[in-house]
Coordinates of C-alpha atoms in Angstrom, one line a residue:
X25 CA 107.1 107.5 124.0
X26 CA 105.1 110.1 122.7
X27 CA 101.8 111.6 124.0
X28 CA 99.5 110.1 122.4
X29 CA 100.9 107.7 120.2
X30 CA 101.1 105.1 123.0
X31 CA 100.5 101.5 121.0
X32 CA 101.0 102.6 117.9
X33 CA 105.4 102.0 118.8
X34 CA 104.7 99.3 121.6
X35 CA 107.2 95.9 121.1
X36 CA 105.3 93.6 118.5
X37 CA 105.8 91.3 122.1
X38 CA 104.3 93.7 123.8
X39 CA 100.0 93.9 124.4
X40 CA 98.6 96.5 121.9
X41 CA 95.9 99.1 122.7
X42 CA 96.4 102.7 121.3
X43 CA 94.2 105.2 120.5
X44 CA 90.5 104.5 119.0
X45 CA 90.6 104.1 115.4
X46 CA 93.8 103.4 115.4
X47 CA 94.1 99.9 113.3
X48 CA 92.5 100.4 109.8
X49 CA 91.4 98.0 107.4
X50 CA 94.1 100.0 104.7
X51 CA 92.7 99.4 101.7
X52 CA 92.2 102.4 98.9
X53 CA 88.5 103.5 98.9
X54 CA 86.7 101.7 96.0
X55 CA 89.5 99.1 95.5
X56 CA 89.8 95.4 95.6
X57 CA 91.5 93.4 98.0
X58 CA 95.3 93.4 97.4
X59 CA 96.5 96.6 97.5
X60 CA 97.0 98.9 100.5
X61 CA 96.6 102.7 100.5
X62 CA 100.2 102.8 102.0
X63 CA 101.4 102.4 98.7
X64 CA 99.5 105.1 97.0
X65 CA 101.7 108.6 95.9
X66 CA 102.2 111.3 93.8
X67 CA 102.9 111.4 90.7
X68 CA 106.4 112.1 90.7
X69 CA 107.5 109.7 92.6
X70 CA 108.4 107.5 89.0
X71 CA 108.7 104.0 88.7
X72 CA 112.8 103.8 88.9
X73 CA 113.0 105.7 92.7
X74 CA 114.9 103.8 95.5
X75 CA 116.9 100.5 95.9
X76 CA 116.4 98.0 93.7
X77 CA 115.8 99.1 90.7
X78 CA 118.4 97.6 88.2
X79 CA 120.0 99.8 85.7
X80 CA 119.3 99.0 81.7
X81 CA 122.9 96.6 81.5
X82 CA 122.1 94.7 84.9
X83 CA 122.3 90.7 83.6
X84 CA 119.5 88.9 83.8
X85 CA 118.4 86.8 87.1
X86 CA 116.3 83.7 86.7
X87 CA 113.9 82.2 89.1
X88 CA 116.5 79.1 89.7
X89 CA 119.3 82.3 90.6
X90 CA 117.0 83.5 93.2
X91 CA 116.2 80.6 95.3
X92 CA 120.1 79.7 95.1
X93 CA 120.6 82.9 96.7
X94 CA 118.0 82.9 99.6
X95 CA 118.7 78.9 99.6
X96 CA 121.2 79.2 102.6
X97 CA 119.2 82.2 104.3
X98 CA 116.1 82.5 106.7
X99 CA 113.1 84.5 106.0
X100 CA 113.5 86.3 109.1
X101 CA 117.2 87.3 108.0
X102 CA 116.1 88.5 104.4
X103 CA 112.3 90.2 106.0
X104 CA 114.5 92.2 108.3
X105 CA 117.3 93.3 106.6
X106 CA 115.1 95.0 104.0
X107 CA 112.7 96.7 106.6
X108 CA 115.9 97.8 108.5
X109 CA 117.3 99.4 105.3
X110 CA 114.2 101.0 104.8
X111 CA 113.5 102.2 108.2
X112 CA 116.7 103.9 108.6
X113 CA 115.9 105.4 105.1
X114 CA 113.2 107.3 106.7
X115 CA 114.3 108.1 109.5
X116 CA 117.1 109.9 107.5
X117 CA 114.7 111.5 105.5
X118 CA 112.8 112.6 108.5
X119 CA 115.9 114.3 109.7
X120 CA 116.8 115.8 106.8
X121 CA 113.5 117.1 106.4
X122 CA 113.9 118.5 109.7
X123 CA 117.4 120.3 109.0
X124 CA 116.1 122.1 105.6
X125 CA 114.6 124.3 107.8
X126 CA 113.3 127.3 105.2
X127 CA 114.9 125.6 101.9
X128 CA 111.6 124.3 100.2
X129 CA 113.4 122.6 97.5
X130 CA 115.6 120.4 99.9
X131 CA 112.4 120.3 102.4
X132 CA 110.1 118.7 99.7
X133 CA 113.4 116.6 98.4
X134 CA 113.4 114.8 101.8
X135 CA 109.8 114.6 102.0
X136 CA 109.9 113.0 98.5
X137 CA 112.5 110.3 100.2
X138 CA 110.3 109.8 103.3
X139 CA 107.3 108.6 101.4
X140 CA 109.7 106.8 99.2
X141 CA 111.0 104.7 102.1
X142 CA 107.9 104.6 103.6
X143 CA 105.8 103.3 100.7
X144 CA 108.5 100.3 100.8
X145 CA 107.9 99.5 103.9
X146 CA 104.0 99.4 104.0
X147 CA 104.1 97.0 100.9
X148 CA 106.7 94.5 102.7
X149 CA 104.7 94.5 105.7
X150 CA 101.6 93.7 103.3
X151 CA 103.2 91.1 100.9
X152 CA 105.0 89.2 103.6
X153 CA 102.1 89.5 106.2
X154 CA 101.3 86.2 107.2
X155 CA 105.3 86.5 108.7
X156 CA 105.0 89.3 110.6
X157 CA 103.0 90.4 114.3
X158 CA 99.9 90.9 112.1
X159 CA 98.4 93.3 114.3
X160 CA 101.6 95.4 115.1
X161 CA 101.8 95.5 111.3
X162 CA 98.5 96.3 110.6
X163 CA 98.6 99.3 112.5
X164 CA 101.9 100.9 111.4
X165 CA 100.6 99.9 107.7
X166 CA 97.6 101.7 108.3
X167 CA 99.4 104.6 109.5
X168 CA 101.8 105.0 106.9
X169 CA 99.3 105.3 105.0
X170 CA 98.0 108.3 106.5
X171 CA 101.5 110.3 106.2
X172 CA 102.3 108.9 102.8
X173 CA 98.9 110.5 101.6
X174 CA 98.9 113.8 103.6
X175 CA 102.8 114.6 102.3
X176 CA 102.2 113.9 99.1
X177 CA 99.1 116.4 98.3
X178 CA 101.3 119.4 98.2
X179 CA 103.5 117.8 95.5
X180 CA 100.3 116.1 93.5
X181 CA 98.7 119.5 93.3
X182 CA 101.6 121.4 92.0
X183 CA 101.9 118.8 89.5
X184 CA 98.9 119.0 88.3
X185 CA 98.9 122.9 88.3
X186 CA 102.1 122.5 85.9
X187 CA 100.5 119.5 83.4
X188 CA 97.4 121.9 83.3
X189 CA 99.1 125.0 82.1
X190 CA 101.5 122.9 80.0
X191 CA 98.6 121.5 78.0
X192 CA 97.2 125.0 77.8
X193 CA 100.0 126.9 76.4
X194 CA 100.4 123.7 73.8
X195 CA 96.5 123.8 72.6
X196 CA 96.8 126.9 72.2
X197 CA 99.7 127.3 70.2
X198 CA 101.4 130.2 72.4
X199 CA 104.7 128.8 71.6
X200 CA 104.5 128.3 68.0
X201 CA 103.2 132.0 67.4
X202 CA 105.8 133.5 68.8
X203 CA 107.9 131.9 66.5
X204 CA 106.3 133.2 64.0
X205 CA 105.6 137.3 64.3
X206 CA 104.1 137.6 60.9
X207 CA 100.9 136.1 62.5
X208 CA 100.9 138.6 65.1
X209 CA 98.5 141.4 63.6
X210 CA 96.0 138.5 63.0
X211 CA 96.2 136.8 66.2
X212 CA 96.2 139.9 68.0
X213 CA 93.1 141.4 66.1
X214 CA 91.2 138.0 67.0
X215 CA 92.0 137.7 70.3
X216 CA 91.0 141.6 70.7
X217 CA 87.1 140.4 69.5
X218 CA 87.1 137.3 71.0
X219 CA 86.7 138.3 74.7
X220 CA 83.5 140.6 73.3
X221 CA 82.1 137.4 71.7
X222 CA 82.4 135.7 75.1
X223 CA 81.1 138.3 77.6
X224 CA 78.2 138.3 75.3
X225 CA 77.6 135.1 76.1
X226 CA 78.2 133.6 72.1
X227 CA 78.7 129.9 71.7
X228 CA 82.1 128.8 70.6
X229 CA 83.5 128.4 67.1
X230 CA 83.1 125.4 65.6
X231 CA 86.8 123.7 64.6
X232 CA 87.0 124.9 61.1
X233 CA 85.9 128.2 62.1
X234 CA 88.8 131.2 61.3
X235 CA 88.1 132.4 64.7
X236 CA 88.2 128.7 66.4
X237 CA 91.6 129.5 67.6
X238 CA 91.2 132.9 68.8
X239 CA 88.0 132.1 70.7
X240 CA 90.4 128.9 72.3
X241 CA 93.2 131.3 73.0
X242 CA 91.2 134.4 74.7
X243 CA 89.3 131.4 77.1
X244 CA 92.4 129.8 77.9
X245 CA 94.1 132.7 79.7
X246 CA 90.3 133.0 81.9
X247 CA 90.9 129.0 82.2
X248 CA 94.3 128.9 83.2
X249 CA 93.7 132.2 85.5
X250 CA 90.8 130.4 87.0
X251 CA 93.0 126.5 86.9
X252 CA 95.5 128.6 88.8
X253 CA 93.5 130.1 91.4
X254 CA 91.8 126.7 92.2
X255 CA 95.1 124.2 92.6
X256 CA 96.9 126.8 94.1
X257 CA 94.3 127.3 96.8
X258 CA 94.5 123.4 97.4
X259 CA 97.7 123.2 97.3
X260 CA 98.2 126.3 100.3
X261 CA 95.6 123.7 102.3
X262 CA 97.8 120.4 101.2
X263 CA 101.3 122.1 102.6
X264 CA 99.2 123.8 106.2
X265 CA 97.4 119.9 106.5
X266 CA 101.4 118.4 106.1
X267 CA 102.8 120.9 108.2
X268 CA 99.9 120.2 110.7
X269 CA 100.5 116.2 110.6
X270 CA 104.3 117.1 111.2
X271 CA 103.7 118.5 113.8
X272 CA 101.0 116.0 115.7
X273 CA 101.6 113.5 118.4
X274 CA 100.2 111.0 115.5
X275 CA 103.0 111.8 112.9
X276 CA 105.5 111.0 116.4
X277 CA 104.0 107.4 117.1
X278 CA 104.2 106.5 113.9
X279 CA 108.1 107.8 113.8
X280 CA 108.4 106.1 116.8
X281 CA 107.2 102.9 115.5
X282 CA 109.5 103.3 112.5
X283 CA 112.1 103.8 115.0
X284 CA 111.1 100.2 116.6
X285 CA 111.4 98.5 112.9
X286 CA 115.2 100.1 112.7
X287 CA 116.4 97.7 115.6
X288 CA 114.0 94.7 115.3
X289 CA 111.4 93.9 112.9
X290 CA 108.1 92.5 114.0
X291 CA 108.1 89.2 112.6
X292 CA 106.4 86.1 113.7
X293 CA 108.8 83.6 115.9
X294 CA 108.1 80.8 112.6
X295 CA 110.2 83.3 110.0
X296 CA 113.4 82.7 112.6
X297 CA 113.1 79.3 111.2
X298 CA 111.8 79.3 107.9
X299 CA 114.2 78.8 104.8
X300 CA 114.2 82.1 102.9
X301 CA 113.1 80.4 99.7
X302 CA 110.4 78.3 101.4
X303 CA 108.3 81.5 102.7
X304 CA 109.4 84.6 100.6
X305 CA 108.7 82.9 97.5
X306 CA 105.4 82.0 97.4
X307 CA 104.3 84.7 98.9
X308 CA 105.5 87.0 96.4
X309 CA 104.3 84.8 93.7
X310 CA 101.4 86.0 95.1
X311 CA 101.3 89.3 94.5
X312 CA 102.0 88.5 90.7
X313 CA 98.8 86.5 90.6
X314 CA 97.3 89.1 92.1
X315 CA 98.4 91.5 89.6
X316 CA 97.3 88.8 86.5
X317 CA 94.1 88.6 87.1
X318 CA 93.8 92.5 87.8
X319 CA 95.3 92.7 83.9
X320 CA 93.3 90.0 83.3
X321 CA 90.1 92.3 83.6
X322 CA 91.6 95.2 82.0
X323 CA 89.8 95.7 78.1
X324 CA 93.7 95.5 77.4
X325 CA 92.3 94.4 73.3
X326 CA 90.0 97.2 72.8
X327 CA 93.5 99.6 74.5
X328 CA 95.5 98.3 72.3
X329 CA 93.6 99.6 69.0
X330 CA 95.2 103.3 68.4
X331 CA 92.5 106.5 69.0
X332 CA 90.0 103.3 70.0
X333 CA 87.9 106.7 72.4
X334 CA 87.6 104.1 74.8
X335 CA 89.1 106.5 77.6
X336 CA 86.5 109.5 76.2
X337 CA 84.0 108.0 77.6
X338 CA 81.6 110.6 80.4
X339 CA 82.1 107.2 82.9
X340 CA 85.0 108.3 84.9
X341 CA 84.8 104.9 86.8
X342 CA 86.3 103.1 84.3
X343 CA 90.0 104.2 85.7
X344 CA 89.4 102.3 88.8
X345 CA 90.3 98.9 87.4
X346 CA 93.3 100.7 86.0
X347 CA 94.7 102.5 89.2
X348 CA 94.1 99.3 90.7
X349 CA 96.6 97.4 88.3
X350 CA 99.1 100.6 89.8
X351 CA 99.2 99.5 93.0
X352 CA 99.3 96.0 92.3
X353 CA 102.3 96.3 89.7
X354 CA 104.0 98.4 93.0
X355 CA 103.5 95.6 94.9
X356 CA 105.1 93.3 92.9
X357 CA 107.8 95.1 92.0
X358 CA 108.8 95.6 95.7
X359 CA 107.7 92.2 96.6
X360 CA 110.9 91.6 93.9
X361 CA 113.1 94.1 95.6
X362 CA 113.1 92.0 98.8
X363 CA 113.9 88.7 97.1
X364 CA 115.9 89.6 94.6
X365 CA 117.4 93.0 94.9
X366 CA 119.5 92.6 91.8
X367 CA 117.3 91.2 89.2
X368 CA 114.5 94.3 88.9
X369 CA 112.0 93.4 86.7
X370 CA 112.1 96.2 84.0
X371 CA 108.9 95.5 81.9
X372 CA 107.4 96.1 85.8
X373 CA 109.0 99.2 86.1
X374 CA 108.0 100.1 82.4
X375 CA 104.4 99.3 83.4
X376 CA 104.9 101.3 86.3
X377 CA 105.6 104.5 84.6
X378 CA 103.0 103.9 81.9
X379 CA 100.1 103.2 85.0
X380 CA 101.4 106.5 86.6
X381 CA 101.1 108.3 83.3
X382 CA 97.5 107.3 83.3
X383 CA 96.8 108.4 86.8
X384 CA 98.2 112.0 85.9
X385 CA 96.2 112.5 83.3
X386 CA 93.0 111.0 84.7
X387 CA 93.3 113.2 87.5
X388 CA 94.0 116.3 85.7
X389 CA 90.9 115.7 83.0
X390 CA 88.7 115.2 86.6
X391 CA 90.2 119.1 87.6
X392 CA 89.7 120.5 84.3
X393 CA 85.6 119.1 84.5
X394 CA 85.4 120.3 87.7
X395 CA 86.7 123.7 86.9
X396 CA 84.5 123.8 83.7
X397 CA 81.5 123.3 86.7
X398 CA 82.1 126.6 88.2
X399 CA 79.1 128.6 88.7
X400 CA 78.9 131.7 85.8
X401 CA 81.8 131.3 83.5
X402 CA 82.3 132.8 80.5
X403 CA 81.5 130.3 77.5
X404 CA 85.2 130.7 75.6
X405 CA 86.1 129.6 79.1
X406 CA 83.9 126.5 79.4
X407 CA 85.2 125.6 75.3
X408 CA 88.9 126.0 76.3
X409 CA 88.4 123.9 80.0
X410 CA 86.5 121.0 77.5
X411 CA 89.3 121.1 75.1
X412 CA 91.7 120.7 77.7
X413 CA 89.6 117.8 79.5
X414 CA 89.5 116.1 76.0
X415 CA 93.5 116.0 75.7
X416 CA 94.2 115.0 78.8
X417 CA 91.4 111.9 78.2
X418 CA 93.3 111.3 75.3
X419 CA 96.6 111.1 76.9
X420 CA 94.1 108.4 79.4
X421 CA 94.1 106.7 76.3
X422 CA 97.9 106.4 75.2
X423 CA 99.3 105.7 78.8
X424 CA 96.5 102.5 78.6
X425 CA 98.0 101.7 74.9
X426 CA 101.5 101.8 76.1
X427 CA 100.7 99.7 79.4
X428 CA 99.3 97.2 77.2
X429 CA 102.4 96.9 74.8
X430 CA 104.7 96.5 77.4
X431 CA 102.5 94.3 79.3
X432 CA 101.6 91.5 76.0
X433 CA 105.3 92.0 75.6
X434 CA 105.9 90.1 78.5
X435 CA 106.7 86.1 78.2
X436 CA 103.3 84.3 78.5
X437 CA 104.1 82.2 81.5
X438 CA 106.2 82.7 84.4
X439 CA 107.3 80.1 86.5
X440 CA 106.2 80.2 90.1
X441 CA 108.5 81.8 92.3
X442 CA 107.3 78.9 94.9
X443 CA 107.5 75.7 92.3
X444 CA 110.9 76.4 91.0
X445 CA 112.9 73.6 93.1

């Protein structure tokens, strides 16, 4: 056992203790009940990642399919099989990881796969809770948690960084005029006044201004300089803080733990005898109720009118409803890796990837504002850092308009995974 981390890999048969602070309640600040922080990540990690995910010619699986296949299992044999699948997946990861020694692209690779793995297990151990040791659970939920959101920091603020400049060199045109040289002598004899304009401290140009895009251009380069200095400095204190965890008896227990879940699952004694049907299903039916009435509250009719501006709006808090729906469509769609492996729900995974979209964007308008809030910058540079906040809003906007098609596309009642007989 490690220092330290004495309770946090005790037997679920064993009495718990552990270190103060230890059990946590697991929820994302600011969210509703129903979705755990263990299942929050980066951005990269996409809604097709992992086991379970069907490819685009898998046949389809009904409800009545599903309970025929857990019909002659128990819910202990189905519960474990998936957390020891997913448990050795991290501990793979976790020694990969190790191995990579100074390859940073194979070292992030297996750190990609650690959260991946451990994301899974966090949302099992959620979903299916009334069938496991609640409070052994609890605890290596909670922890997970932890390591799932200190890895992925590094990787959100490199992606970020790279959306940011993307968007920059696009609104500015970069690309397109050095296709075409003939513009050169103008855009050069612009961009040579507009810095002048700016240290003088002159508005910008309004959009139908000649010099509109030159002003844009000369800020964007102090934007992007000023962009780049900021998320690279986080992202230098995101790798030390993973590096530190990696390191700390607290990253050990909870390896320790996962260790534990490889060989034998905490589960409640009742799941040794339940009928897989009888206590998976409903309990993932669960977690698509859940997820309704979440959609429920969306303003999914106003997102579904093109350019509505709903997402321009200076009220930033409006995205919490929607990064709630995130982590309640990943709960459902591993709630439906457990029970049915082979019939993935794609319209989930669609939603998935149009919810993470959204996130992205949302995050990267919030660093461009902040940016534009640093003390005495030049005004082209506050013009270009608004114009980039405005398209990443709007791109708010799309990834809401595409969650809603594929959402309403879906069939308008399900059958409950529990009432099928």
């Amino acid at each position: 056992m490690t220092p330290g981390g004495a309770g946090v890999a005790q037997r679920h048969d064993q009495p718990t203790g552990g270190p103060a602070g230890l059990i946590g309640s697991g929820y994302e600040p600011g969210g509703a009940p129903g979705a755990r922080a263990a299942v929050v990540d980066g951005p990269h990690d996409g809604p097709y990642d992992g086991p379970g995910t069907a490819p685009a010619h898998a046949p389809p699986h009904g409800v009545h399919a599903t309970h025929r296949a857990l019909a002659a299992r128990t819910a202990e044999e189905v519960l474990a099989g998936y957390l020891h699948r997913q448990s050795s997946d991290f501990l793979r990861s976790l020694r990969l990881h190790r191995e990579s020694g100074s390859d940073a692209e194979g070292a992030g690779e297996a750190a990609r796969r650690l959260r991946r793995a451990a994301r899974r297990i966090s949302a099992t151990l959620h979903t299916f809770r009334p069938l496991t040791e609640e409070t052994w659970a609890d605890q290596l939920l909670a922890e997970l948690g932890w390591l799932s959101g200190t890895l992925g920091r590094e990787q959100t603020c490199a992606a970020r960084r790279e959306r940011l400049m993307a968007a920059l060199t696009r609104l500015t045109g970069r690309g397109e005029r050095a296709d075409r040289p003939d513009r050169g002598t103008r855009d050069a004899g612009a961009a040579r006044t507009a810095p002048n304009q700016a240290d003088r401290g002159s508005t910008a140009s309004a959009p139908g201004d000649p010099d509109a895009d030159a002003v844009l251009s000369a800020g964007a380069a102090r934007a992007g300089a000023l962009l780049d200095r900021q998320l690279t400095l986080a992202r230098t204190r995101a790798h030390s803080a993973a590096l530190q965890a990696l390191g700390s008896s607290r990253f050990h227990a909870v390896a320790d733990s996962v260790a534990v879940l490889a060989s034998e699952a905490p589960l409640a004694h009742a799941a040794a005898e339940l009928p897989a049907a009888d206590a998976l299903l409903p309990l993932a039916d669960q977690a698509h109720r859940r997820l309704a009435e979440a959609v429920a509250a969306l303003p999914l009719a106003r997102a579904g009118h093109p350019y509505n501006a709903e997402a321009l709006a200076v009220d930033h808090r409006q995205d919490a409803p929607w990064h709630q729906v995130r982590l309640l469509v990943r709960l459902a769609r591993y709630a439906q890796e457990v029970i049915a492996p082979e019939s993935a729900d794609l319209r989930l995974a669609d939603a998935a990837r149009a919810l993470d979209s959204h996130r992205a964007a949302a995050e990267a308008a919030a660093a461009a504002a902040a940016a534009a809030r640093t003390p005495r910058i030049a005004p082209a540079t506050a013009y270009a850092l608004g114009v980039l906040h405005a398209d990443q809003r709007h791109h708010v906007e799309a990834a809401r308009f595409a969650f809603g098609r594929v959402w309403l596309s879906r069939s308008p009642e399900r059958p409950a995974w529990g009432d099928v007989p």
